[in-house]
Amino acid sequence: PETGCLSIIVLGASGDLAKKKTFPALFNLYRQGFLQESEVHIFGYARTQISDDDLRKRIRGYLEKDGSSGISEDLPKFLNLIKYVSGSYDSEEGFQLLDKEISEHEVSKNTAEGSSRRLFYLALPPSVYPPVCRMIRQCCMNKSDLGGWTRIVVEKPFGKDLESSEKLSSQIGELFEEPQIYRIDHYLGKELVQNMLVLRYANRFFLPLWNRDNIDNVQIVFREDFGTEGRGGYFDEYGIIRDIIQNHLLQVLCLVAMEKPILLKPEHIRDAKVKVLQSVLPIKDEEVVLGQHEGYRDDPTVPDTSNTPTFATIILRIHNERWEGVPFILKAGKALNSRKAEIRVQFKDVPGDIFKCKKHGRNEFVIRLQPSEAIYMKLTVKQPGLEMSTVQSELDLSYRQRYQDAVIPEAYERLILDTIRGDQQHFVRRDELKAAWEIFTPLLHRIDNGEMKPIPYKPGSRGPAEADQLLESAGYVQTHGY
Ligand code: BG6
């Protein structure tokens, strides 16, 4: 690992994302010894005029409320590493001041042995990415003669459609090289998402089965049992497809469907992901069900006439040798009956079914991303006893039971550590982003133009019944709950 001083600059430091995700992740990295006091300084930057102490109090307040154990000892030391600089997002003055502060920190640390590293985390709305990137480029790049780097971390929404996303990409691309840009999709930082390639390529079981000859359909599901909770204004502009499906679920699909990368190198993995995205066929209207939960428009920040879906089931079809004919069902919804994210791979029926096991439902391989991470297989076994009857049961790897002492890191923690280490494997490359927008843009435009309307559904329900009918028509067979 590189040594030398490390400056982490959180832009938008007084905002919600910084408070809820960025600073807690940094704190956890600090507690585990990944951020060394002798090297690291954290700078908060935002427009609000507050003092270092005000920012520290804010962060302390959130972390204490969040309440992980052991907080008390480490917290003051961590907070001491944080400094605040205020300035606007497009003024040289503010960024020059920021640069001065960073440089002072670099001088104060012994950098003779190592390089100076500057990590800019943009916890900001994308509308200010271009001016902020320009200012960083102009005023705040690493100037050390001893090497080092400057990296920026950005987060979705990267545009609203293909055109706006490409525009944003070129604006940032004129200022930074691709290896300096880390586009976060926090689903790629989840433990079981990171496990996907291991499962597929380190287990002989799956290798011969992972194809259209054996798999009937794949479902990637995201449900939340709460609505937009004060984010109605943001959400209404984007909707569930841009908020969850085009990024989080599509990234998961890539890992389920991609071909084996040549090596476990970020570029090889991302090449394989781009290929699978480019093989996705245009979405058919009849393979889409949209929903909007009742009460969504009661939010004062949501227009009364809003056409924005809070639920969608969409079938994607991959046109290649491995997957021709296998529906990939992406389903996401807010204000549903449960909170869950999972991948369900459903196998075809057994030919020559002498045990009549079809009645139980099919073999299914399930990866539960959250809550309570688990991997399980549904299979038919003999019902214990004197009778020769069959029952469906599970081979179950529940992480809580199997790995009782393991601490599963938060997605952001892992991803920020990757940015420091310079590992782009779990970040979205520009061409990958483009391919993802290419898939959804025509559908999104039809929804935006009011050509497709969401079906109302009751909060706390499974979503519109039409979505279950679509699943059934795609060949999905409901297995018994587990
Ligand atoms: C975010 C979305 O990207 O992911 C939110 O903007 C959503 O709407 C969240 O609630 C879900 O993340 P997680 O990790 O709780 O599944």
Coordinates of C-alpha atoms and ligand atoms in Angstrom, one line a residue:
P1 CA 0.0 0.0 0.0
E2 CA 1.0 3.6 -0.7
T3 CA 2.2 5.7 2.2
G4 CA 2.4 9.4 2.6
C5 CA -0.2 11.9 3.6
L6 CA -3.7 11.4 2.6
S7 CA -6.2 14.2 2.5
I8 CA -9.9 13.2 2.2
I9 CA -12.0 16.2 1.2
V10 CA -15.8 15.8 1.6
L11 CA -17.5 18.3 -0.5
G12 CA -21.1 18.9 0.6
A13 CA -19.9 18.2 4.2
S14 CA -23.0 19.7 5.8
G15 CA -25.4 17.7 3.7
D16 CA -27.3 14.5 4.4
L17 CA -25.3 12.0 2.4
A18 CA -22.1 13.2 4.1
K19 CA -23.7 12.9 7.5
K20 CA -25.4 9.5 7.0
K21 CA -22.9 7.7 4.8
T22 CA -19.6 9.4 4.1
F23 CA -18.5 10.4 7.6
P24 CA -19.8 7.2 9.3
A25 CA -17.8 5.1 6.7
L26 CA -14.7 7.2 7.3
F27 CA -15.1 6.7 11.0
N28 CA -15.4 3.0 10.7
L29 CA -12.3 2.9 8.5
Y30 CA -10.5 4.9 11.1
R31 CA -11.6 2.6 13.9
Q32 CA -10.3 -0.4 12.0
G33 CA -6.9 1.2 11.5
F34 CA -7.3 1.9 7.8
L35 CA -6.9 5.7 8.3
Q36 CA -3.7 6.4 10.2
E37 CA -3.5 9.6 12.3
S38 CA 0.0 10.1 11.2
E39 CA -1.1 10.4 7.6
V40 CA -4.7 11.4 7.3
H41 CA -6.6 14.6 7.4
I42 CA -10.2 15.0 6.6
F43 CA -11.6 18.3 5.2
G44 CA -15.2 19.2 5.0
Y45 CA -16.2 21.8 2.5
A46 CA -19.6 23.4 2.0
R47 CA -21.3 26.7 1.5
T48 CA -22.7 26.9 5.0
Q49 CA -20.7 29.2 7.3
I50 CA -19.9 27.0 10.3
S51 CA -16.9 26.3 12.4
D52 CA -14.8 23.1 12.6
D53 CA -16.5 22.5 15.9
D54 CA -20.0 22.9 14.5
L55 CA -19.2 20.3 11.8
R56 CA -17.7 17.9 14.4
K57 CA -20.7 18.3 16.6
R58 CA -23.0 17.4 13.7
I59 CA -21.0 14.3 12.9
R60 CA -20.7 13.3 16.5
G61 CA -24.5 13.8 17.0
Y62 CA -25.2 11.4 14.1
L63 CA -22.7 8.8 15.1
E64 CA -23.8 8.7 18.7
K65 CA -27.4 8.4 17.6
D66 CA -26.4 5.6 15.2
G67 CA -24.8 4.1 18.3
S68 CA -22.3 1.5 17.4
S69 CA -20.4 0.2 20.4
G70 CA -16.9 1.5 21.2
I71 CA -17.7 4.8 19.7
S72 CA -16.8 6.8 22.7
E73 CA -13.1 6.1 22.8
D74 CA -12.3 6.6 19.2
L75 CA -14.7 9.3 18.3
P76 CA -12.9 12.4 19.7
K77 CA -9.7 11.3 18.1
F78 CA -11.4 10.9 14.8
L79 CA -13.2 14.2 15.1
N80 CA -9.9 15.9 15.7
L81 CA -8.8 14.9 12.2
I82 CA -11.6 16.9 10.7
K83 CA -11.3 20.5 9.6
Y84 CA -13.9 22.6 7.9
V85 CA -13.6 25.1 5.0
S86 CA -16.5 27.1 3.7
G87 CA -16.9 28.4 0.2
S88 CA -19.1 28.3 -2.8
Y89 CA -19.0 25.5 -5.4
D90 CA -17.9 27.7 -8.2
S91 CA -15.6 30.3 -6.7
E92 CA -11.8 30.1 -7.0
E93 CA -11.5 31.9 -3.7
G94 CA -13.1 29.0 -1.7
F95 CA -11.1 26.3 -3.5
Q96 CA -7.8 28.3 -3.2
L97 CA -8.4 28.4 0.5
L98 CA -9.2 24.7 0.5
D99 CA -6.0 24.1 -1.4
K100 CA -4.0 26.1 1.1
E101 CA -5.4 24.1 4.0
I102 CA -4.6 20.8 2.3
S103 CA -1.1 21.9 1.4
E104 CA -0.5 23.0 5.0
H105 CA -1.5 19.6 6.2
E106 CA 0.8 18.0 3.6
V107 CA 3.7 20.1 4.8
S108 CA 3.0 19.3 8.4
K109 CA 3.1 15.6 7.7
N110 CA 6.4 14.0 6.8
T111 CA 5.9 13.4 3.1
A112 CA 9.6 12.9 2.4
E113 CA 9.1 9.1 2.2
G114 CA 5.9 9.1 0.3
S115 CA 3.5 10.8 -1.9
S116 CA 0.6 13.1 -1.2
R117 CA -2.8 11.8 -2.0
R118 CA -5.9 13.8 -2.4
L119 CA -9.3 12.2 -2.5
F120 CA -12.3 14.5 -3.3
Y121 CA -15.6 13.0 -2.3
L122 CA -18.5 14.8 -4.0
A123 CA -21.4 14.4 -1.6
L124 CA -23.3 16.9 -3.8
P125 CA -26.1 17.1 -6.3
P126 CA -24.8 16.3 -9.8
S127 CA -25.8 19.7 -11.1
V128 CA -22.7 21.1 -9.3
Y129 CA -20.3 18.4 -10.4
P130 CA -19.0 20.3 -13.5
P131 CA -18.1 23.6 -11.6
V132 CA -16.7 21.7 -8.7
C133 CA -14.6 19.5 -10.9
R134 CA -13.4 22.5 -12.7
M135 CA -12.4 24.2 -9.5
I136 CA -10.6 21.1 -8.2
R137 CA -8.7 20.9 -11.5
Q138 CA -7.8 24.6 -11.4
C139 CA -6.9 25.0 -7.7
C140 CA -6.6 21.8 -5.8
M141 CA -4.6 19.1 -7.7
N142 CA -1.9 17.2 -6.0
K143 CA 1.3 19.1 -6.6
S144 CA 3.8 16.9 -4.8
D145 CA 7.0 16.2 -6.7
L146 CA 7.1 12.9 -5.0
G147 CA 4.2 11.5 -6.9
G148 CA 0.8 10.7 -5.5
W149 CA -2.6 11.3 -7.0
T150 CA -5.8 13.2 -7.1
R151 CA -9.0 11.2 -7.3
I152 CA -12.7 12.2 -7.3
V153 CA -15.6 10.2 -6.1
V154 CA -19.1 10.8 -7.6
E155 CA -22.4 9.3 -7.1
K156 CA -25.6 8.9 -9.0
P157 CA -27.8 10.3 -10.5
F158 CA -25.4 10.6 -13.4
G159 CA -27.8 12.4 -15.6
K160 CA -31.4 11.6 -16.4
D161 CA -31.0 9.9 -19.7
L162 CA -28.4 8.9 -22.2
E163 CA -27.9 12.4 -23.5
S164 CA -27.7 14.2 -20.2
S165 CA -25.5 11.5 -18.8
E166 CA -23.1 11.7 -21.7
K167 CA -22.9 15.4 -21.4
L168 CA -22.0 15.1 -17.7
S169 CA -19.5 12.4 -18.5
S170 CA -17.8 14.6 -21.1
Q171 CA -17.7 17.6 -18.9
I172 CA -16.0 15.6 -16.2
G173 CA -13.9 13.7 -18.7
E174 CA -12.4 16.9 -20.0
L175 CA -11.0 17.6 -16.5
F176 CA -10.1 14.1 -15.2
E177 CA -8.8 10.9 -16.7
E178 CA -11.0 7.8 -16.2
P179 CA -8.6 6.2 -13.7
Q180 CA -9.1 9.3 -11.5
I181 CA -12.9 9.0 -11.5
Y182 CA -14.7 6.7 -9.1
R183 CA -18.4 6.4 -9.8
I184 CA -20.1 4.9 -6.8
D185 CA -22.9 2.4 -7.1
H186 CA -23.2 1.4 -3.5
Y187 CA -24.8 -2.0 -4.4
L188 CA -21.4 -3.0 -5.7
G189 CA -20.1 -2.6 -2.1
K190 CA -22.5 -5.1 -0.6
E191 CA -21.1 -8.3 0.7
L192 CA -23.2 -10.7 -1.3
V193 CA -23.0 -8.7 -4.5
Q194 CA -19.2 -9.0 -4.1
N195 CA -19.7 -12.7 -3.6
M196 CA -21.4 -13.2 -6.9
L197 CA -18.4 -13.9 -9.1
V198 CA -16.9 -16.2 -6.4
L199 CA -20.0 -18.2 -6.3
R200 CA -20.2 -18.5 -10.1
Y201 CA -16.6 -19.1 -10.9
A202 CA -15.2 -20.9 -7.8
N203 CA -17.8 -23.6 -7.6
R204 CA -18.0 -26.5 -10.0
F205 CA -21.7 -26.9 -9.2
F206 CA -22.7 -23.8 -11.1
L207 CA -20.4 -23.8 -14.0
P208 CA -22.3 -26.2 -16.2
L209 CA -25.7 -25.1 -15.1
W210 CA -25.4 -21.4 -15.5
N211 CA -27.1 -21.1 -18.9
R212 CA -30.3 -21.2 -20.9
D213 CA -30.4 -25.0 -21.0
N214 CA -30.9 -25.1 -17.2
I215 CA -32.1 -21.8 -16.0
D216 CA -35.7 -20.8 -16.7
N217 CA -35.7 -17.2 -15.4
V218 CA -33.8 -14.8 -13.1
Q219 CA -35.4 -12.3 -10.8
I220 CA -33.5 -9.4 -9.2
V221 CA -35.8 -7.8 -6.7
F222 CA -35.6 -4.7 -4.5
R223 CA -38.4 -3.9 -2.1
E224 CA -38.7 -1.2 0.5
D225 CA -41.5 -1.1 3.1
F226 CA -41.4 2.7 3.3
G227 CA -42.1 5.5 0.8
T228 CA -39.9 8.4 -0.3
E229 CA -39.7 9.8 3.2
G230 CA -39.1 13.5 2.7
R231 CA -37.2 12.9 -0.6
G232 CA -40.3 13.3 -2.7
G233 CA -38.9 16.3 -4.5
Y234 CA -35.8 14.4 -5.6
F235 CA -37.6 11.2 -6.2
D236 CA -40.3 12.6 -8.4
E237 CA -37.8 13.9 -10.8
Y238 CA -36.2 10.5 -11.1
G239 CA -38.6 7.7 -10.3
I240 CA -37.8 4.1 -9.4
I241 CA -36.2 3.2 -12.7
R242 CA -33.5 5.8 -12.4
D243 CA -33.3 5.5 -8.6
I244 CA -32.8 1.8 -8.3
I245 CA -33.2 -0.2 -11.5
Q246 CA -30.9 1.5 -14.1
N247 CA -28.0 1.4 -11.6
H248 CA -28.3 -1.0 -8.6
L249 CA -30.3 -3.8 -10.1
L250 CA -28.6 -3.6 -13.5
Q251 CA -25.2 -3.8 -11.9
V252 CA -26.3 -7.0 -10.1
L253 CA -27.6 -8.3 -13.4
C254 CA -24.2 -7.8 -14.9
L255 CA -22.6 -9.9 -12.3
V256 CA -25.1 -12.7 -12.7
A257 CA -25.1 -12.7 -16.4
M258 CA -21.6 -11.7 -17.6
E259 CA -19.0 -14.1 -19.1
K260 CA -16.0 -15.0 -17.1
P261 CA -13.4 -12.1 -17.0
I262 CA -10.0 -13.0 -18.3
L263 CA -8.5 -12.2 -15.0
L264 CA -9.7 -10.6 -11.8
K265 CA -8.6 -7.2 -12.9
P266 CA -10.9 -4.2 -12.8
E267 CA -10.6 -3.6 -16.5
H268 CA -11.3 -7.2 -17.4
I269 CA -14.3 -7.3 -15.1
R270 CA -15.7 -4.1 -16.4
D271 CA -15.1 -5.2 -20.0
A272 CA -17.2 -8.3 -19.4
K273 CA -20.0 -6.2 -17.8
V274 CA -20.1 -3.8 -20.7
K275 CA -20.5 -6.7 -23.1
V276 CA -23.5 -8.1 -21.3
L277 CA -25.1 -4.7 -21.2
Q278 CA -24.6 -4.2 -24.9
S279 CA -26.3 -7.5 -25.5
V280 CA -29.5 -6.5 -23.8
L281 CA -32.4 -6.2 -26.4
P282 CA -34.7 -3.2 -26.5
I283 CA -37.4 -3.3 -23.7
K284 CA -40.9 -4.2 -24.9
D285 CA -43.8 -2.1 -23.5
E286 CA -45.7 -5.3 -22.8
E287 CA -42.9 -6.5 -20.6
V288 CA -43.1 -3.5 -18.3
V289 CA -45.5 -2.9 -15.4
L290 CA -45.3 0.4 -13.6
G291 CA -46.9 1.3 -10.3
Q292 CA -47.4 4.3 -8.1
H293 CA -48.4 3.9 -4.5
E294 CA -51.5 5.6 -3.2
G295 CA -50.6 8.6 -1.1
Y296 CA -47.4 9.3 -3.0
R297 CA -48.8 12.5 -4.4
D298 CA -49.8 13.7 -0.9
D299 CA -46.2 14.7 -0.4
P300 CA -46.3 18.5 -0.8
T301 CA -43.1 18.4 -2.9
V302 CA -44.7 15.9 -5.4
P303 CA -47.0 17.5 -8.1
D304 CA -50.7 16.3 -7.9
T305 CA -50.4 15.1 -11.5
S306 CA -47.2 13.2 -11.1
N307 CA -46.7 10.3 -13.5
T308 CA -43.6 9.0 -11.7
P309 CA -43.4 5.3 -10.9
T310 CA -42.6 4.2 -7.4
F311 CA -42.7 0.6 -8.6
A312 CA -41.6 -1.2 -11.7
T313 CA -41.2 -4.7 -13.0
I314 CA -39.3 -4.9 -16.2
I315 CA -38.1 -7.9 -18.2
L316 CA -34.7 -7.6 -19.9
R317 CA -33.6 -10.1 -22.5
I318 CA -30.0 -10.8 -23.3
H319 CA -29.2 -11.7 -26.8
N320 CA -26.3 -14.1 -26.6
E321 CA -25.5 -17.8 -26.6
R322 CA -25.8 -18.2 -22.9
W323 CA -29.0 -16.4 -22.2
E324 CA -31.2 -16.3 -25.3
G325 CA -34.8 -16.9 -24.1
V326 CA -34.2 -16.4 -20.4
P327 CA -36.1 -13.5 -18.9
F328 CA -34.2 -11.4 -16.5
I329 CA -36.9 -9.8 -14.3
L330 CA -36.0 -6.6 -12.6
K331 CA -38.4 -5.6 -9.9
A332 CA -38.2 -2.6 -7.6
G333 CA -40.7 -0.8 -5.4
K334 CA -41.2 1.6 -2.6
A335 CA -43.9 1.3 0.1
L336 CA -44.3 -2.4 -0.4
N337 CA -45.0 -5.2 2.2
S338 CA -41.4 -5.9 3.1
R339 CA -37.8 -4.6 2.8
K340 CA -35.7 -7.1 0.9
A341 CA -33.2 -7.3 -1.9
E342 CA -32.5 -10.6 -3.5
I343 CA -31.5 -12.5 -6.6
R344 CA -33.6 -15.6 -7.4
V345 CA -32.3 -18.0 -10.1
Q346 CA -35.1 -20.4 -11.0
F347 CA -34.2 -23.6 -12.7
K348 CA -36.2 -25.5 -15.3
D349 CA -38.5 -28.3 -14.4
V350 CA -36.9 -31.8 -14.0
P351 CA -37.6 -33.8 -17.2
G352 CA -39.3 -37.1 -16.6
D353 CA -40.6 -36.1 -13.2
I354 CA -41.2 -39.5 -11.6
F355 CA -41.7 -38.0 -8.1
K356 CA -44.2 -35.4 -9.4
C357 CA -42.1 -32.8 -7.6
K358 CA -43.3 -30.1 -9.9
K359 CA -46.1 -29.6 -7.4
H360 CA -43.7 -28.2 -4.9
G361 CA -42.2 -25.6 -7.2
R362 CA -38.8 -25.5 -8.8
N363 CA -35.2 -25.7 -7.8
E364 CA -34.2 -22.2 -7.0
F365 CA -30.9 -20.6 -6.0
V366 CA -31.4 -17.5 -3.9
I367 CA -29.0 -14.9 -2.8
R368 CA -30.4 -12.6 -0.3
L369 CA -28.5 -9.3 -0.3
Q370 CA -30.4 -7.9 2.6
P371 CA -31.6 -7.9 5.3
S372 CA -29.9 -11.0 7.0
E373 CA -27.5 -12.0 4.2
A374 CA -28.1 -15.5 3.1
I375 CA -27.5 -17.9 0.2
Y376 CA -29.9 -20.8 -0.1
M377 CA -31.0 -23.5 -2.5
K378 CA -34.5 -24.8 -2.7
L379 CA -34.6 -28.4 -3.6
T380 CA -36.9 -31.4 -3.4
V381 CA -36.1 -34.1 -0.8
K382 CA -37.8 -37.1 0.6
Q383 CA -40.1 -36.3 3.4
P384 CA -38.6 -38.0 6.4
G385 CA -40.8 -41.0 7.4
L386 CA -42.1 -44.2 6.2
E387 CA -43.9 -42.9 3.2
M388 CA -42.1 -42.2 -0.1
S389 CA -43.3 -38.6 -0.4
T390 CA -41.4 -35.5 -1.3
V391 CA -41.2 -32.1 0.0
Q392 CA -39.3 -28.9 -0.9
S393 CA -36.6 -27.9 1.5
E394 CA -33.5 -25.7 1.7
L395 CA -29.8 -25.9 1.8
D396 CA -29.2 -22.8 3.8
L397 CA -26.1 -20.6 4.3
S398 CA -27.4 -17.9 6.6
Y399 CA -24.5 -15.5 7.3
R400 CA -25.7 -14.7 10.8
Q401 CA -25.5 -18.3 11.9
R402 CA -22.5 -19.4 9.8
Y403 CA -20.3 -16.3 10.4
Q404 CA -21.4 -15.2 13.8
D405 CA -18.3 -13.3 14.6
A406 CA -17.7 -11.7 11.2
V407 CA -18.5 -8.0 10.9
I408 CA -19.9 -7.3 7.5
P409 CA -18.7 -3.9 6.4
E410 CA -21.0 -1.2 5.2
A411 CA -20.9 -0.8 1.4
Y412 CA -19.6 2.8 1.6
E413 CA -16.8 1.7 3.9
R414 CA -15.5 -0.8 1.5
L415 CA -15.9 1.4 -1.5
I416 CA -14.1 4.4 0.1
L417 CA -11.2 2.1 1.0
D418 CA -11.1 0.9 -2.6
T419 CA -10.8 4.5 -3.8
I420 CA -7.9 5.1 -1.5
R421 CA -6.3 1.9 -2.7
G422 CA -6.9 2.7 -6.3
D423 CA -9.0 -0.3 -7.1
Q424 CA -11.7 0.5 -9.6
Q425 CA -13.2 -3.0 -9.8
H426 CA -16.4 -2.1 -7.9
F427 CA -16.9 1.2 -9.7
V428 CA -18.9 2.0 -12.8
R429 CA -16.8 2.8 -15.9
R430 CA -17.9 5.5 -18.4
D431 CA -18.8 3.1 -21.2
E432 CA -20.7 0.9 -18.7
L433 CA -22.8 3.9 -17.6
K434 CA -23.5 4.7 -21.2
A435 CA -24.6 1.2 -22.0
A436 CA -26.9 1.2 -19.0
W437 CA -28.6 4.4 -20.1
E438 CA -28.9 3.1 -23.6
I439 CA -31.1 0.3 -22.2
F440 CA -33.5 2.4 -20.3
T441 CA -33.6 5.8 -22.1
P442 CA -36.4 5.0 -24.7
L443 CA -38.7 3.6 -21.9
L444 CA -37.9 6.6 -19.6
H445 CA -38.8 9.0 -22.4
R446 CA -42.1 7.3 -23.0
I447 CA -42.9 7.5 -19.2
D448 CA -41.8 11.2 -19.1
N449 CA -44.0 12.0 -22.0
G450 CA -47.0 10.4 -20.3
E451 CA -47.3 7.6 -22.9
M452 CA -47.0 5.0 -20.1
K453 CA -48.9 5.3 -16.9
P454 CA -48.2 3.8 -13.5
I455 CA -50.9 1.6 -12.0
P456 CA -52.0 2.7 -8.4
Y457 CA -51.2 0.2 -5.6
K458 CA -51.8 0.2 -1.9
P459 CA -48.9 1.0 0.4
G460 CA -47.9 -2.2 2.2
S461 CA -49.0 -4.4 -0.6
R462 CA -47.0 -6.5 -3.2
G463 CA -47.5 -3.8 -5.8
P464 CA -49.9 -4.0 -8.7
A465 CA -51.3 -7.4 -9.4
E466 CA -50.4 -7.0 -13.0
A467 CA -46.7 -7.3 -12.0
D468 CA -47.4 -10.8 -10.6
Q469 CA -49.2 -11.7 -13.9
L470 CA -46.2 -10.5 -15.9
L471 CA -43.9 -12.7 -13.8
E472 CA -46.1 -15.7 -14.3
S473 CA -46.3 -15.1 -18.0
A474 CA -42.5 -14.9 -18.1
G475 CA -42.4 -18.4 -16.6
Y476 CA -41.7 -17.7 -12.9
V477 CA -43.3 -20.3 -10.7
Q478 CA -44.0 -19.1 -7.1
T479 CA -42.1 -21.3 -4.7
H480 CA -43.2 -21.6 -1.1
G481 CA -42.0 -18.8 1.2
Y482 CA -38.8 -19.1 3.1
Ligands
BG6_1 C1 -30.4 4.6 -3.0 C2 -31.7 5.2 -3.4 O1 -29.5 4.6 -4.0 O2 -30.6 3.3 -2.5 C3 -32.7 5.1 -2.3 O3 -31.6 6.5 -3.9 C4 -32.8 3.7 -1.7 O4 -34.0 5.5 -2.8 C5 -31.4 3.2 -1.4 O5 -33.6 3.8 -0.5 C6 -31.4 1.8 -0.9 O6 -30.2 1.4 -0.5 P1 -30.1 0.1 0.5 O7 -28.6 0.0 0.6 O8 -30.7 0.5 1.8 O9 -30.7 -1.0 -0.2

